[in-house]
GROMACS .gro file of C-alpha atoms in nm:
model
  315
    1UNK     CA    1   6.923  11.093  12.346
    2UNK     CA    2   6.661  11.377  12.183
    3UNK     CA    3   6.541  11.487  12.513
    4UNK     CA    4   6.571  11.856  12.641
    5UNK     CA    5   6.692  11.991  12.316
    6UNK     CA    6   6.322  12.100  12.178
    7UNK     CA    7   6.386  12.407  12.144
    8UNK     CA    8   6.527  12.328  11.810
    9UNK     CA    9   6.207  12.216  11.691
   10UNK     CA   10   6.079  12.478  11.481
   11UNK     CA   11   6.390  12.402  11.258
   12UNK     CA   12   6.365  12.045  11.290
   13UNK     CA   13   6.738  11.989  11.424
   14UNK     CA   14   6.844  11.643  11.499
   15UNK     CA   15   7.138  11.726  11.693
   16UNK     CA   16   7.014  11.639  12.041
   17UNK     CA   17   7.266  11.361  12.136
   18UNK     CA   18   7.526  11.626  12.008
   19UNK     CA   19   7.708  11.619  12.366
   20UNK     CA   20   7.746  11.296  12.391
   21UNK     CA   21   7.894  11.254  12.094
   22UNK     CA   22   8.239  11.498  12.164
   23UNK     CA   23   8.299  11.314  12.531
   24UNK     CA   24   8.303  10.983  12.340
   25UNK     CA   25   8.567  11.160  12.077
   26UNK     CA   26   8.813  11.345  12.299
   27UNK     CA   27   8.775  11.022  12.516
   28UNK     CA   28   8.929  10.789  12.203
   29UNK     CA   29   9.216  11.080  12.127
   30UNK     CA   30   9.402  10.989  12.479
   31UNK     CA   31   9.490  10.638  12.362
   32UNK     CA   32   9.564  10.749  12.007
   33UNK     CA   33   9.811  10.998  12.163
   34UNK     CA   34  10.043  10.788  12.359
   35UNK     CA   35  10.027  10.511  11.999
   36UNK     CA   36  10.096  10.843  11.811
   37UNK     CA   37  10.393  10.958  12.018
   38UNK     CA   38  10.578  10.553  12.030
   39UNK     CA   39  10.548  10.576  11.676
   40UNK     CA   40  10.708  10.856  11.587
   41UNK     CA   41  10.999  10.875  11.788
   42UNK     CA   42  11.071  10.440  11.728
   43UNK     CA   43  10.989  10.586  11.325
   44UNK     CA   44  11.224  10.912  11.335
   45UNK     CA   45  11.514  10.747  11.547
   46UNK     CA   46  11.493  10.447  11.263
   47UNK     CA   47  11.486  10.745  10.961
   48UNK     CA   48  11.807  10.884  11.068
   49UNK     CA   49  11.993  10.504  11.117
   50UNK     CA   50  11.907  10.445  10.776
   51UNK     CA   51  12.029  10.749  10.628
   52UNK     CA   52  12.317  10.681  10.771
   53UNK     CA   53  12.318  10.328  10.717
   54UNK     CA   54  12.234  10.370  10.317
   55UNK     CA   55  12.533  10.573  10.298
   56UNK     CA   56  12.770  10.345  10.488
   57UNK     CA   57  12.628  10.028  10.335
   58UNK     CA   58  12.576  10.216   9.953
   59UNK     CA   59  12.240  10.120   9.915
   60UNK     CA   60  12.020  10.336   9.692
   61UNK     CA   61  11.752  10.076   9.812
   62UNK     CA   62  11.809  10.153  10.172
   63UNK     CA   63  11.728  10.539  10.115
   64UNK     CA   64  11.400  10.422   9.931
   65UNK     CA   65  11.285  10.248  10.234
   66UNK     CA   66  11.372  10.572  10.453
   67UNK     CA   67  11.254  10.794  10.261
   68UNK     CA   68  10.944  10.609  10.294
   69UNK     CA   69  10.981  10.589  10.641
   70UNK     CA   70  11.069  10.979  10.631
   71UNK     CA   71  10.708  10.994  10.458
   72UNK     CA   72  10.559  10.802  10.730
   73UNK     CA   73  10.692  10.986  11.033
   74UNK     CA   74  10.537  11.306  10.876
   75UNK     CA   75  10.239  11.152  10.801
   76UNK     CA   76  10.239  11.060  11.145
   77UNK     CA   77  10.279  11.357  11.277
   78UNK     CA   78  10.027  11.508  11.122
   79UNK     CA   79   9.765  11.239  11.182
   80UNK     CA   80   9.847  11.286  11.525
   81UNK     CA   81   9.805  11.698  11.505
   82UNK     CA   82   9.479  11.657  11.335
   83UNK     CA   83   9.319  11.382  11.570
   84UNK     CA   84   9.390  11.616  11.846
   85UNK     CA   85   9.257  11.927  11.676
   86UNK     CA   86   8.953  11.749  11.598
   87UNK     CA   87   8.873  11.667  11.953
   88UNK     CA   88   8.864  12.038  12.002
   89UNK     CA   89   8.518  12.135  12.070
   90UNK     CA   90   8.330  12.364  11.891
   91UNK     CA   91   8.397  12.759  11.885
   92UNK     CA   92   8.187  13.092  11.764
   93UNK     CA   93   8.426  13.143  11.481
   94UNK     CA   94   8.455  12.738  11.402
   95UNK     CA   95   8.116  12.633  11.462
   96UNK     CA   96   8.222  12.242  11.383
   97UNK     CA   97   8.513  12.268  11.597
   98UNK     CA   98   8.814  12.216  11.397
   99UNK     CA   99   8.680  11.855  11.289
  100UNK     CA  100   8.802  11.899  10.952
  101UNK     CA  101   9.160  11.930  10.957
  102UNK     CA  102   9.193  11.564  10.955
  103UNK     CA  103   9.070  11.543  10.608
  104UNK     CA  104   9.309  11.838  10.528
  105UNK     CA  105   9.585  11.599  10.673
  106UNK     CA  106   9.528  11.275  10.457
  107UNK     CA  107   9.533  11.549  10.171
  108UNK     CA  108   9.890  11.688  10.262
  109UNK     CA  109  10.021  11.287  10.407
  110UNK     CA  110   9.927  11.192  10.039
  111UNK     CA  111  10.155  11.496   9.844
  112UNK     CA  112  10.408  11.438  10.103
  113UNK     CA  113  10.458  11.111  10.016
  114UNK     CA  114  10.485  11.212   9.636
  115UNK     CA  115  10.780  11.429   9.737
  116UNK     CA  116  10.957  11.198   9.913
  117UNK     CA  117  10.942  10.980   9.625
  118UNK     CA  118  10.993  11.207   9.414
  119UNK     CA  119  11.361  11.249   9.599
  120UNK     CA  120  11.441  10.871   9.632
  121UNK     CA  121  11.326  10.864   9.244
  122UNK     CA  122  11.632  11.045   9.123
  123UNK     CA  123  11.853  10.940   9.371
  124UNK     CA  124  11.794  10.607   9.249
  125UNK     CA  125  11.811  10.714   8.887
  126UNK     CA  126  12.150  10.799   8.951
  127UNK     CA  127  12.282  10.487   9.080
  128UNK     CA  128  12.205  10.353   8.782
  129UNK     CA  129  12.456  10.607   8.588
  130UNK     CA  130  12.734  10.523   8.899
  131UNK     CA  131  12.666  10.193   9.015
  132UNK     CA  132  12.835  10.199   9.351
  133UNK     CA  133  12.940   9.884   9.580
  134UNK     CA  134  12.688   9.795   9.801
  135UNK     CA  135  12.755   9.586  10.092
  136UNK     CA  136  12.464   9.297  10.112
  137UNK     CA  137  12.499   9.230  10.488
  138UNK     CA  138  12.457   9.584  10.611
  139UNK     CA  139  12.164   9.624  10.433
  140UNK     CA  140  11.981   9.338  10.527
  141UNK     CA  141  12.049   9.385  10.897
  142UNK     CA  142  11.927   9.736  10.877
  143UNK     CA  143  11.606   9.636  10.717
  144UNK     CA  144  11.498   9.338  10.917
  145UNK     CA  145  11.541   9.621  11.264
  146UNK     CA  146  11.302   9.820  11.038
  147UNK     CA  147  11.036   9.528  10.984
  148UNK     CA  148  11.031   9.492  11.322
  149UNK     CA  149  10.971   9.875  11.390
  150UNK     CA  150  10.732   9.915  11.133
  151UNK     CA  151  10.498   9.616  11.224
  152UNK     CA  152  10.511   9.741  11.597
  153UNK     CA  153  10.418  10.078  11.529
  154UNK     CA  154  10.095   9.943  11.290
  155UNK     CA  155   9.973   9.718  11.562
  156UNK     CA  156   9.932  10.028  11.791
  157UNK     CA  157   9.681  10.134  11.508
  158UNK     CA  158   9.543   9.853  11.415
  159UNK     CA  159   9.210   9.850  11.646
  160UNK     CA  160   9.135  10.248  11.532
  161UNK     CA  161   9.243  10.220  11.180
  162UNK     CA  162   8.887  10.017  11.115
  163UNK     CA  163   8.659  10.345  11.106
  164UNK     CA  164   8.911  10.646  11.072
  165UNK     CA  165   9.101  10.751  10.763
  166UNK     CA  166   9.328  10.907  10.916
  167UNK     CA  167   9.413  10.606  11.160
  168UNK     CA  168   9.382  10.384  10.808
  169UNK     CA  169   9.617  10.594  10.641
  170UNK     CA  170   9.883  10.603  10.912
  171UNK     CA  171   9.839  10.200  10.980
  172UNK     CA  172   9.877  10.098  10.612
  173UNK     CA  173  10.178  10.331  10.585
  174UNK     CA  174  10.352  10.110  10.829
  175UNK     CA  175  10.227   9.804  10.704
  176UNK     CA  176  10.384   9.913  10.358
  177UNK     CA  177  10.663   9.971  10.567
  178UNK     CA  178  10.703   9.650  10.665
  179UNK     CA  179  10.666   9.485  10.333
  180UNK     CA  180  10.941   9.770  10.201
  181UNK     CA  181  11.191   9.692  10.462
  182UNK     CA  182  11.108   9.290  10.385
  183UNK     CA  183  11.193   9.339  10.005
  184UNK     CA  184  11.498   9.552  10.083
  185UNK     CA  185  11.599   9.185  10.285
  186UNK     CA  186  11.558   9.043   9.999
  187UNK     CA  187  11.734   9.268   9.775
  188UNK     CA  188  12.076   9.244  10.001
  189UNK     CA  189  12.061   8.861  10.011
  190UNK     CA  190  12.036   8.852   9.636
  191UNK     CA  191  12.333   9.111   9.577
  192UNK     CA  192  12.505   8.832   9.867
  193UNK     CA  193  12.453   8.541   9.668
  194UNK     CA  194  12.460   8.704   9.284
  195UNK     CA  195  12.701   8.954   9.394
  196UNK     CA  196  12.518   9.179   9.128
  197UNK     CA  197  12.522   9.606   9.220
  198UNK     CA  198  12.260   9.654   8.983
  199UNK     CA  199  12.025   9.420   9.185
  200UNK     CA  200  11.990   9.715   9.415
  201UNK     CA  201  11.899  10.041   9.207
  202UNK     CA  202  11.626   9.826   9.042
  203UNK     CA  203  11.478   9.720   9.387
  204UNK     CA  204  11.480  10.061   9.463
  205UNK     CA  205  11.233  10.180   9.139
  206UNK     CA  206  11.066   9.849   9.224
  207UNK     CA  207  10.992  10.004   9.574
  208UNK     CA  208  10.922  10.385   9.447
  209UNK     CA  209  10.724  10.290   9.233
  210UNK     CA  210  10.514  10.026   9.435
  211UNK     CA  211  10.468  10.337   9.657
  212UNK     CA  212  10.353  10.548   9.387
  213UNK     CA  213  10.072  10.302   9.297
  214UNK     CA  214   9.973  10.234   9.654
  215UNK     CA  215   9.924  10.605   9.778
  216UNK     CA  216   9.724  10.667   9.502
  217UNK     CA  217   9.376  10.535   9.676
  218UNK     CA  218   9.467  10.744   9.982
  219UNK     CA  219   9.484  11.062   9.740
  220UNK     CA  220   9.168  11.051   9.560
  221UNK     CA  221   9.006  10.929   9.916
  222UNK     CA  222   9.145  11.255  10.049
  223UNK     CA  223   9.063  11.470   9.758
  224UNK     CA  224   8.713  11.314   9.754
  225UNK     CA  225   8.687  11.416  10.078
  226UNK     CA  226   8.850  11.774  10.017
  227UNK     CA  227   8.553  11.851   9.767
  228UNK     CA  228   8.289  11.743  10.023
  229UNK     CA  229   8.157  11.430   9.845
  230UNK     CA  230   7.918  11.201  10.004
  231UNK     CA  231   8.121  10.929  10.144
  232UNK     CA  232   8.202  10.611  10.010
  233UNK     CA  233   7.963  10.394  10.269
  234UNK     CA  234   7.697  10.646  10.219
  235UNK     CA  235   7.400  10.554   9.943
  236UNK     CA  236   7.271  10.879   9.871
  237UNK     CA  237   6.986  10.739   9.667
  238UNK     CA  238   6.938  10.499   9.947
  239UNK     CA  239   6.882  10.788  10.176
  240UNK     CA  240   6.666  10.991   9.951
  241UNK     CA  241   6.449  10.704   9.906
  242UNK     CA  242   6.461  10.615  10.280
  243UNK     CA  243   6.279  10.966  10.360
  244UNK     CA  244   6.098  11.001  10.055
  245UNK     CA  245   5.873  10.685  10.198
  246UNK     CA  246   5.832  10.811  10.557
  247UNK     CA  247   5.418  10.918  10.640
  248UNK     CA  248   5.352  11.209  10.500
  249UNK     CA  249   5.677  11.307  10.347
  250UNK     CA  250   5.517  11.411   9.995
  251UNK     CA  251   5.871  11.563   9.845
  252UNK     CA  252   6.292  11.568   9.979
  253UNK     CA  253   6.484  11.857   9.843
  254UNK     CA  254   6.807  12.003   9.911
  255UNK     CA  255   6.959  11.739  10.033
  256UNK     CA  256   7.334  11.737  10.156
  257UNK     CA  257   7.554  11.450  10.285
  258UNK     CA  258   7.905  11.537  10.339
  259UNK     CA  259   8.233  11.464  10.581
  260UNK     CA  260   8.277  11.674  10.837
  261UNK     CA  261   8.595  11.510  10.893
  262UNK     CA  262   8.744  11.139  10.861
  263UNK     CA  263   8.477  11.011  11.084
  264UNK     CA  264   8.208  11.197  11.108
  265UNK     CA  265   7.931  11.291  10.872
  266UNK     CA  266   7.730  11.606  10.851
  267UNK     CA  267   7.344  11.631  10.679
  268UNK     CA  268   7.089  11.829  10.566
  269UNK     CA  269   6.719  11.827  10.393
  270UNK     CA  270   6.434  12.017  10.322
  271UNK     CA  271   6.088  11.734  10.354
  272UNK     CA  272   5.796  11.852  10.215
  273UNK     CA  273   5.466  11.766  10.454
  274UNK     CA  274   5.117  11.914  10.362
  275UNK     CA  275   4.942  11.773  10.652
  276UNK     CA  276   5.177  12.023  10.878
  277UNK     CA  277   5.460  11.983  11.084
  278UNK     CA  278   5.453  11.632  11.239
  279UNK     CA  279   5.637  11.747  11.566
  280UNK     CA  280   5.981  11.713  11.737
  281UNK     CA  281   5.875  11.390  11.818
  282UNK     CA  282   5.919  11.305  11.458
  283UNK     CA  283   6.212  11.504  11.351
  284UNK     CA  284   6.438  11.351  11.637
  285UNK     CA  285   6.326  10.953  11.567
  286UNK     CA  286   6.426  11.011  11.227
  287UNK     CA  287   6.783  11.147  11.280
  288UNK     CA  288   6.884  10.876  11.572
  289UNK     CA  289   6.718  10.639  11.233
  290UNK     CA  290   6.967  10.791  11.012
  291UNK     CA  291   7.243  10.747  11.283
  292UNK     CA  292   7.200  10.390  11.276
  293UNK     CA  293   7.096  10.303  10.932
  294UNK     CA  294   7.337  10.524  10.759
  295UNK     CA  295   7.564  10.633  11.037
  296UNK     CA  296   7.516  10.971  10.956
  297UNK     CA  297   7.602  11.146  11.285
  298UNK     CA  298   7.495  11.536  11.238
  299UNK     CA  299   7.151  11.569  11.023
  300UNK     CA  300   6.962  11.890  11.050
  301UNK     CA  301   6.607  11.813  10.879
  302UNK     CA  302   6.396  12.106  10.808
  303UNK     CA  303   6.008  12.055  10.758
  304UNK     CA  304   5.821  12.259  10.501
  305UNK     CA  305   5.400  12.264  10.526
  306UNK     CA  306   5.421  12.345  10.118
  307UNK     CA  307   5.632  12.318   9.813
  308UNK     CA  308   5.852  12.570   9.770
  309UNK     CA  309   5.894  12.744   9.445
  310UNK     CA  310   6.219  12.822   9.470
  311UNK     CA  311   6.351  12.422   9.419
  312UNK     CA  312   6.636  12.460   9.246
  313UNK     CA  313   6.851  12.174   9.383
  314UNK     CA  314   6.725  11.816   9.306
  315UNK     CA  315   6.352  11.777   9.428
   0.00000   0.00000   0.00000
């Protein structure tokens, strides 16, 4: 994995295996592409039936669910552009590649999704001023076609939405999907039986602000990201400690664990060794050790022979 990248040595980089690394990425983007593409256009056709069909049918509850659905196919879309930039391989200019925009897309997914319900918010407020008729039958067979879109469409995530964010974010949309388009059912076969308007403003709040709650996590995830936090499966005392205790590390200072994207994690740290530099040999064990302890992909370690007195960050 190490070999034939020694010439980083002085510097103590880690990075050998680096190559291997971007064929296994841009390998894993070709199958995300054709799930991406079936899932917009199945998601988009359904959007504009339900516009239509919310209008025909007079359900404020409809136009929830597709503005949700609206919310997704965006979302979507922009998963999909940011899993293909961050294939791209690195440039002069953009010396990680372009690896971050996917964290940049779960940011704008999540204020998209505010919009939207912002929209379906006072639309729905305003069925509640002028109630309209709302015809029960129409809206549950429009909703049932869009549980059975929506739960399609996840399953093409589900095997990738286990390590990426971005893949997470676009699976649970459609999951939430499903369970919108489900309560919309619901909704019609109560204003069926009851024969009750009101039935369906309220299931439309009920849905907004369900929504609301839900994209919350995926906002401060995204943010979190954003402002280069150590991610959430990362122990950064963990680490510290980890190589703090390796022979002959005497002190670990600026140390730096941060997403380079959804899925990938970058690293750097200053170790303190008196005895000297403990070779290559060393520095490259203990990055492929952080790659499988931590599963922190892209550590650059740099050995120092003496404290320096400039230790400003946390020594």
């Amino acid at each position: 994995m190490g070999a034939g990248h020694h010439h980083h040595g002085g510097h103590g980089h880690g990075q050998g295996h680096d190559h291997g690394h971007a064929h296994g990425h841009s390998h894993g983007q070709g199958s995300h592409g054709t799930a991406f593409a079936v899932a917009v256009l199945l998601n988009a056709g359904f959007v504009v039936a339900e516009v239509a069909a919310s209008f025909i049918s007079g359900s404020a509850a409809l136009l929830a669910d597709a503005g949700h659905n609206l919310g997704d196919v965006l979302s979507l879309l922009l998963a999909w552009g940011a899993s293909v930039l961050a294939a791209r391989p690195p440039s002069a200019r953009y010396t990680y590649g372009l690896k971050s925009t996917s964290i940049l897309a779960a940011m704008a997914n999540a204020a998209l999704l505010w919009v939207a319900l912002g929209a379906v918010l006072i639309e729905t407020l305003r069925r509640f001023w002028q109630p309209e008729p709302v015809n029960g039958w129409q809206m549950m067979a429009v909703a049932a076609i869009g549980i059975g879109i929506n739960l399609a469409s996840a399953l093409l995530f589900a095997k990738g939405s286990k390590s990426d964010l971005n893949l997470r974010a676009a699976f649970q949309h459609l999951l939430a999907d499903a369970v919108v388009s489900a309560s919309v059912v619901f909704a019609g076969l109560a204003i069926l039986l009851t024969g009750e308007q009101w039935i369906d403003p309220v299931a439309s709040l009920i849905i907004t602000l369900g929504l609301a709650w839900g994209s919350w996590d995926l906002l401060r995830d995204a943010i979190r990201m954003g402002l280069l936090a150590v991610p959430r499966h990362i122990d950064e005392v963990a680490v510290h400690g980890f190589l703090l205790a390796q022979t002959g590390v005497s002190a670990v200072h600026d140390l730096h664990i941060w997403p380079m994207s959804t899925t990938e994690v970058a690293f750097t740290a200053h170790l303190v060794m008196a005895e000297g530099h403990p070779g290559d040999a060393f520095v490259h064990a203990l990055a492929r050790e952080l790659e499988q302890r931590f599963g922190i992909h892209h550590a650059t370690i740099q050995i120092e022979t003496a404290m320096a007195h400039d230790c400003h960050l946390h020594c």
